[in-house]
PDB file of C-alpha atoms in Angstrom:
ATOM      1  CA  MET A   1      17.697   3.938 -15.483  1.00 51.00           C
ATOM      2  CA  LYS A   2      13.778   3.312 -15.069  1.00 70.00           C
ATOM      3  CA  GLY A   3      12.995  -0.078 -16.664  1.00 72.00           C
ATOM      4  CA  ASN A   4      15.603  -1.763 -14.971  1.00 90.00           C
ATOM      5  CA  GLU A   5      14.724  -1.482 -10.984  1.00 96.00           C
ATOM      6  CA  ILE A   6      12.670  -3.676  -8.802  1.00 98.00           C
ATOM      7  CA  ILE A   7       8.992  -2.437  -8.079  1.00 99.00           C
ATOM      8  CA  ALA A   8       6.673  -2.699  -5.036  1.00 99.00           C
ATOM      9  CA  VAL A   9       3.080  -2.802  -6.188  1.00 99.00           C
ATOM     10  CA  THR A  10       0.211  -2.755  -2.912  1.00 98.00           C
ATOM     11  CA  SER A  11      -2.230  -5.442  -4.180  1.00 98.00           C
ATOM     12  CA  GLN A  12      -5.340  -6.533  -2.721  1.00 98.00           C
ATOM     13  CA  SER A  13      -4.637 -10.078  -3.700  1.00 98.00           C
ATOM     14  CA  LEU A  14      -1.823 -12.844  -3.744  1.00 98.00           C
ATOM     15  CA  ASP A  15      -1.913 -13.725  -7.268  1.00 98.00           C
ATOM     16  CA  GLY A  16       1.159 -11.953  -8.763  1.00 98.00           C
ATOM     17  CA  LEU A  17       1.226  -9.739 -11.836  1.00 98.00           C
ATOM     18  CA  ASN A  18      -3.019 -10.167 -12.012  1.00 98.00           C
ATOM     19  CA  ALA A  19      -3.710  -9.051  -8.666  1.00 99.00           C
ATOM     20  CA  LEU A  20      -6.015  -6.092  -8.271  1.00 98.00           C
ATOM     21  CA  VAL A  21      -4.045  -2.385  -7.641  1.00 98.00           C
ATOM     22  CA  ASP A  22      -5.153  -2.628  -3.766  1.00 97.00           C
ATOM     23  CA  PRO A  23      -5.495   1.904  -3.356  1.00 94.00           C
ATOM     24  CA  ARG A  24      -4.277   1.847  -0.058  1.00 93.00           C
ATOM     25  CA  PHE A  25      -0.318   1.464   1.424  1.00 95.00           C
ATOM     26  CA  GLY A  26       0.019   0.434   4.620  1.00 94.00           C
ATOM     27  CA  ARG A  27      -3.429  -1.424   4.557  1.00 94.00           C
ATOM     28  CA  CYS A  28      -2.299  -3.396   1.616  1.00 97.00           C
ATOM     29  CA  ARG A  29      -3.943  -7.674   1.332  1.00 98.00           C
ATOM     30  CA  ALA A  30       0.269  -7.583  -0.040  1.00 98.00           C
ATOM     31  CA  PHE A  31       2.966  -5.854  -1.832  1.00 99.00           C
ATOM     32  CA  THR A  32       3.262  -8.151  -5.619  1.00 99.00           C
ATOM     33  CA  ILE A  33       7.644  -7.012  -5.502  1.00 99.00           C
ATOM     34  CA  VAL A  34       7.785  -6.764  -9.507  1.00 99.00           C
ATOM     35  CA  LYS A  35      11.658  -6.913 -10.795  1.00 98.00           C
ATOM     36  CA  ILE A  36      12.848  -5.434 -14.235  1.00 97.00           C
ATOM     37  CA  GLN A  37      15.584  -5.826 -16.772  1.00 96.00           C
ATOM     38  CA  SER A  38      15.384  -3.551 -20.501  1.00 93.00           C
ATOM     39  CA  GLY A  39      11.699  -3.100 -20.145  1.00 92.00           C
ATOM     40  CA  ASP A  40      11.282  -6.243 -19.298  1.00 94.00           C
ATOM     41  CA  ILE A  41       9.139  -8.660 -15.944  1.00 96.00           C
ATOM     42  CA  VAL A  42      11.877 -10.740 -15.561  1.00 97.00           C
ATOM     43  CA  ASP A  43      10.411 -12.373 -11.797  1.00 98.00           C
ATOM     44  CA  THR A  44       7.855 -11.607  -9.632  1.00 98.00           C
ATOM     45  CA  GLN A  45       7.059 -12.244  -6.247  1.00 98.00           C
ATOM     46  CA  VAL A  46       4.814 -11.942  -3.978  1.00 99.00           C
ATOM     47  CA  LEU A  47       4.924 -10.469  -0.250  1.00 98.00           C
ATOM     48  CA  GLU A  48       1.806 -11.007   2.714  1.00 97.00           C
ATOM     49  CA  ASN A  49       1.730  -6.910   4.050  1.00 97.00           C
ATOM     50  CA  PRO A  50       1.941  -7.232   8.030  1.00 95.00           C
ATOM     51  CA  ALA A  51       0.810  -4.100   8.461  1.00 92.00           C
ATOM     52  CA  MET A  52      -2.469  -4.701   7.380  1.00 92.00           C
ATOM     53  CA  MET A  53      -4.221  -5.011  10.099  1.00 91.00           C
ATOM     54  CA  ALA A  54      -1.928  -2.899  12.744  1.00 86.00           C
ATOM     55  CA  GLY A  55      -3.517  -0.809  15.276  1.00 79.00           C
ATOM     56  CA  GLY A  56      -1.191   2.351  14.211  1.00 85.00           C
ATOM     57  CA  GLY A  57       2.242   2.683  12.596  1.00 88.00           C
ATOM     58  CA  ALA A  58       0.158   0.611  10.014  1.00 91.00           C
ATOM     59  CA  GLY A  59       2.411   2.543   7.108  1.00 93.00           C
ATOM     60  CA  ILE A  60       5.651   2.779   8.382  1.00 95.00           C
ATOM     61  CA  GLN A  61       5.476  -0.745   8.517  1.00 96.00           C
ATOM     62  CA  ALA A  62       4.895  -1.922   5.021  1.00 97.00           C
ATOM     63  CA  ALA A  63       7.166   0.769   4.063  1.00 97.00           C
ATOM     64  CA  GLN A  64       9.919  -1.857   6.652  1.00 97.00           C
ATOM     65  CA  THR A  65       8.431  -4.122   4.876  1.00 97.00           C
ATOM     66  CA  VAL A  66       9.219  -2.850   1.126  1.00 98.00           C
ATOM     67  CA  GLY A  67      12.384  -1.752   2.036  1.00 97.00           C
ATOM     68  CA  ASN A  68      13.883  -5.472   3.492  1.00 97.00           C
ATOM     69  CA  SER A  69      12.138  -6.672  -0.534  1.00 97.00           C
ATOM     70  CA  GLY A  70      15.414  -4.484  -1.960  1.00 97.00           C
ATOM     71  CA  ALA A  71      12.167  -2.422  -4.119  1.00 98.00           C
ATOM     72  CA  GLN A  72      13.419   0.375  -4.989  1.00 98.00           C
ATOM     73  CA  ILE A  73       9.746   2.133  -6.618  1.00 98.00           C
ATOM     74  CA  VAL A  74       6.899   1.382  -3.928  1.00 98.00           C
ATOM     75  CA  ILE A  75       3.154   2.226  -7.156  1.00 98.00           C
ATOM     76  CA  THR A  76      -0.559   1.788  -5.415  1.00 96.00           C
ATOM     77  CA  GLY A  77      -3.257   3.535  -4.795  1.00 94.00           C
ATOM     78  CA  ASN A  78      -2.758   6.377  -2.498  1.00 92.00           C
ATOM     79  CA  LEU A  79      -0.093   7.376  -0.006  1.00 92.00           C
ATOM     80  CA  GLY A  80      -0.386   8.938   3.728  1.00 90.00           C
ATOM     81  CA  PRO A  81       1.582  10.942   5.594  1.00 92.00           C
ATOM     82  CA  ASN A  82       3.519   8.422   7.605  1.00 92.00           C
ATOM     83  CA  ALA A  83       4.518   5.826   4.941  1.00 93.00           C
ATOM     84  CA  SER A  84       5.318   8.736   2.390  1.00 94.00           C
ATOM     85  CA  SER A  85       8.374   9.822   4.853  1.00 94.00           C
ATOM     86  CA  ALA A  86       9.354   6.354   6.128  1.00 95.00           C
ATOM     87  CA  LEU A  87       9.673   5.407   2.372  1.00 97.00           C
ATOM     88  CA  GLN A  88      11.777   8.668   1.237  1.00 95.00           C
ATOM     89  CA  GLY A  89      13.466   7.612   4.428  1.00 96.00           C
ATOM     90  CA  LEU A  90      14.607   4.646   2.618  1.00 97.00           C
ATOM     91  CA  GLY A  91      15.470   5.669  -0.574  1.00 97.00           C
ATOM     92  CA  ILE A  92      12.454   4.298  -2.391  1.00 98.00           C
ATOM     93  CA  THR A  93      10.782   5.716  -5.076  1.00 97.00           C
ATOM     94  CA  THR A  94       6.707   6.257  -5.273  1.00 97.00           C
ATOM     95  CA  TYR A  95       3.539   7.274  -8.205  1.00 97.00           C
ATOM     96  CA  ILE A  96       0.396   6.891  -7.349  1.00 95.00           C
ATOM     97  CA  GLY A  97      -2.897   6.675  -8.835  1.00 92.00           C
ATOM     98  CA  ALA A  98      -1.968   3.095  -9.928  1.00 95.00           C
ATOM     99  CA  SER A  99      -5.470   0.778 -10.923  1.00 94.00           C
ATOM    100  CA  GLY A 100      -6.931  -2.400 -12.512  1.00 97.00           C
ATOM    101  CA  ASN A 101      -4.593  -5.083 -11.820  1.00 98.00           C
ATOM    102  CA  VAL A 102      -0.336  -4.695 -11.207  1.00 99.00           C
ATOM    103  CA  GLU A 103       0.787  -5.519 -14.575  1.00 98.00           C
ATOM    104  CA  SER A 104      -0.895  -2.433 -15.832  1.00 98.00           C
ATOM    105  CA  ALA A 105       0.105  -0.315 -12.891  1.00 98.00           C
ATOM    106  CA  ILE A 106       4.184  -1.750 -14.002  1.00 98.00           C
ATOM    107  CA  ASN A 107       2.896  -1.694 -18.060  1.00 96.00           C
ATOM    108  CA  ALA A 108       1.500   2.623 -16.765  1.00 96.00           C
ATOM    109  CA  TYR A 109       5.068   3.195 -14.701  1.00 96.00           C
ATOM    110  CA  LEU A 110       7.185   1.914 -17.432  1.00 95.00           C
ATOM    111  CA  SER A 111       4.975   4.438 -20.277  1.00 95.00           C
ATOM    112  CA  GLY A 112       5.327   6.684 -17.624  1.00 94.00           C
ATOM    113  CA  SER A 113       1.725   7.702 -17.420  1.00 94.00           C
ATOM    114  CA  LEU A 114       1.964   7.162 -13.710  1.00 94.00           C
ATOM    115  CA  GLN A 115       2.437  10.733 -11.701  1.00 90.00           C
ATOM    116  CA  GLN A 116       5.637  11.057  -9.048  1.00 95.00           C
ATOM    117  CA  ALA A 117       4.857  11.272  -5.314  1.00 91.00           C
ATOM    118  CA  THR A 118       5.929  14.087  -3.256  1.00 84.00           C
ATOM    119  CA  SER A 119       4.675  13.725  -0.278  1.00 73.00           C
ATOM    120  CA  ALA A 120       0.988  12.482   0.975  1.00 72.00           C
ATOM    121  CA  ASN A 121      -1.733  12.410  -1.220  1.00 59.00           C
ATOM    122  CA  VAL A 122      -3.990  11.445   1.869  1.00 66.00           C
ATOM    123  CA  PRO A 123      -3.787  11.817   5.697  1.00 56.00           C
ATOM    124  CA  SER A 124      -3.691   9.184   8.102  1.00 60.00           C
ATOM    125  CA  HIS A 125      -5.740   6.063   9.155  1.00 54.00           C
ATOM    126  CA  PHE A 126      -7.308   6.921   5.586  1.00 55.00           C
ATOM    127  CA  GLY A 127      -7.382   3.067   4.827  1.00 52.00           C
ATOM    128  CA  MET A 128      -8.809   2.327   8.081  1.00 50.00           C
ATOM    129  CA  GLY A 129     -12.487   3.873   7.953  1.00 50.00           C
ATOM    130  CA  ARG A 130     -14.940   6.895   8.625  1.00 43.00           C
ATOM    131  CA  GLY A 131     -13.719   6.033  12.298  1.00 43.00           C
ATOM    132  CA  GLY A 132     -10.556   6.203  12.038  1.00 45.00           C
ATOM    133  CA  GLY A 133     -10.429   2.440  13.350  1.00 46.00           C
ATOM    134  CA  GLN A 134     -11.484  -1.107  11.510  1.00 48.00           C
ATOM    135  CA  GLY A 135     -13.491  -1.579  13.739  1.00 46.00           C
ATOM    136  CA  GLY A 136     -16.258   0.528  11.076  1.00 46.00           C
ATOM    137  CA  GLY A 137     -18.213   1.695  13.949  1.00 44.00           C
ATOM    138  CA  ARG A 138     -20.470  -0.987  14.537  1.00 47.00           C
ATOM    139  CA  GLY A 139     -20.122  -2.503  18.021  1.00 48.00           C
ATOM    140  CA  GLY A 140     -22.302  -1.444  20.260  1.00 49.00           C
ATOM    141  CA  GLY A 141     -19.379   0.258  22.596  1.00 48.00           C
ATOM    142  CA  MET A 142     -17.363  -1.785  25.886  1.00 52.00           C
ATOM    143  CA  GLY A 143     -18.347  -2.097  28.903  1.00 51.00           C
ATOM    144  CA  ARG A 144     -21.937  -0.530  28.152  1.00 47.00           C
ATOM    145  CA  GLN A 145     -25.493  -2.667  29.569  1.00 50.00           C
ATOM    146  CA  GLY A 146     -27.573  -2.465  26.846  1.00 48.00           C
ATOM    147  CA  GLY A 147     -24.917  -2.283  24.042  1.00 49.00           C
ATOM    148  CA  GLY A 148     -24.526   1.784  24.153  1.00 48.00           C
ATOM    149  CA  ARG A 149     -28.079   2.588  23.891  1.00 48.00           C
ATOM    150  CA  GLY A 150     -28.494   4.737  26.603  1.00 49.00           C
ATOM    151  CA  GLN A 151     -29.639   2.045  29.422  1.00 49.00           C
ATOM    152  CA  TRP A 152     -27.930   2.342  32.442  1.00 39.00           C
TER     153      TRP A 152
END
């Protein structure tokens, strides 16, 4: 029944209900776990996301963290294919398009204004930046003389 559940919300900080929703699932900073009874928030807990800096498989690792928390629902901004499959496999319902702070995302869910995700809405590695890695392409290259500028 809607209004009696445990919800994990992707969060940009450890500020609980005041944290901004992180648009990324697998590489969010934390999950704010919110217990709802009769449509009211009765408890919150913040879990750091151990997959935030993972080299790969962040979505799957983050899904395991959420599953271990007892959450039945995930609220996030976006969801990649690996995370989507992992969460579905755990029987966790997902909602996308959340923004603002965690409390407003919970209220949006309770009012029925969030979109339930039936599949991923972004490609793999969405949260890693344009280059598919966390470095953002700022390095000069490993093992190259002259910083990778063709000065062999």
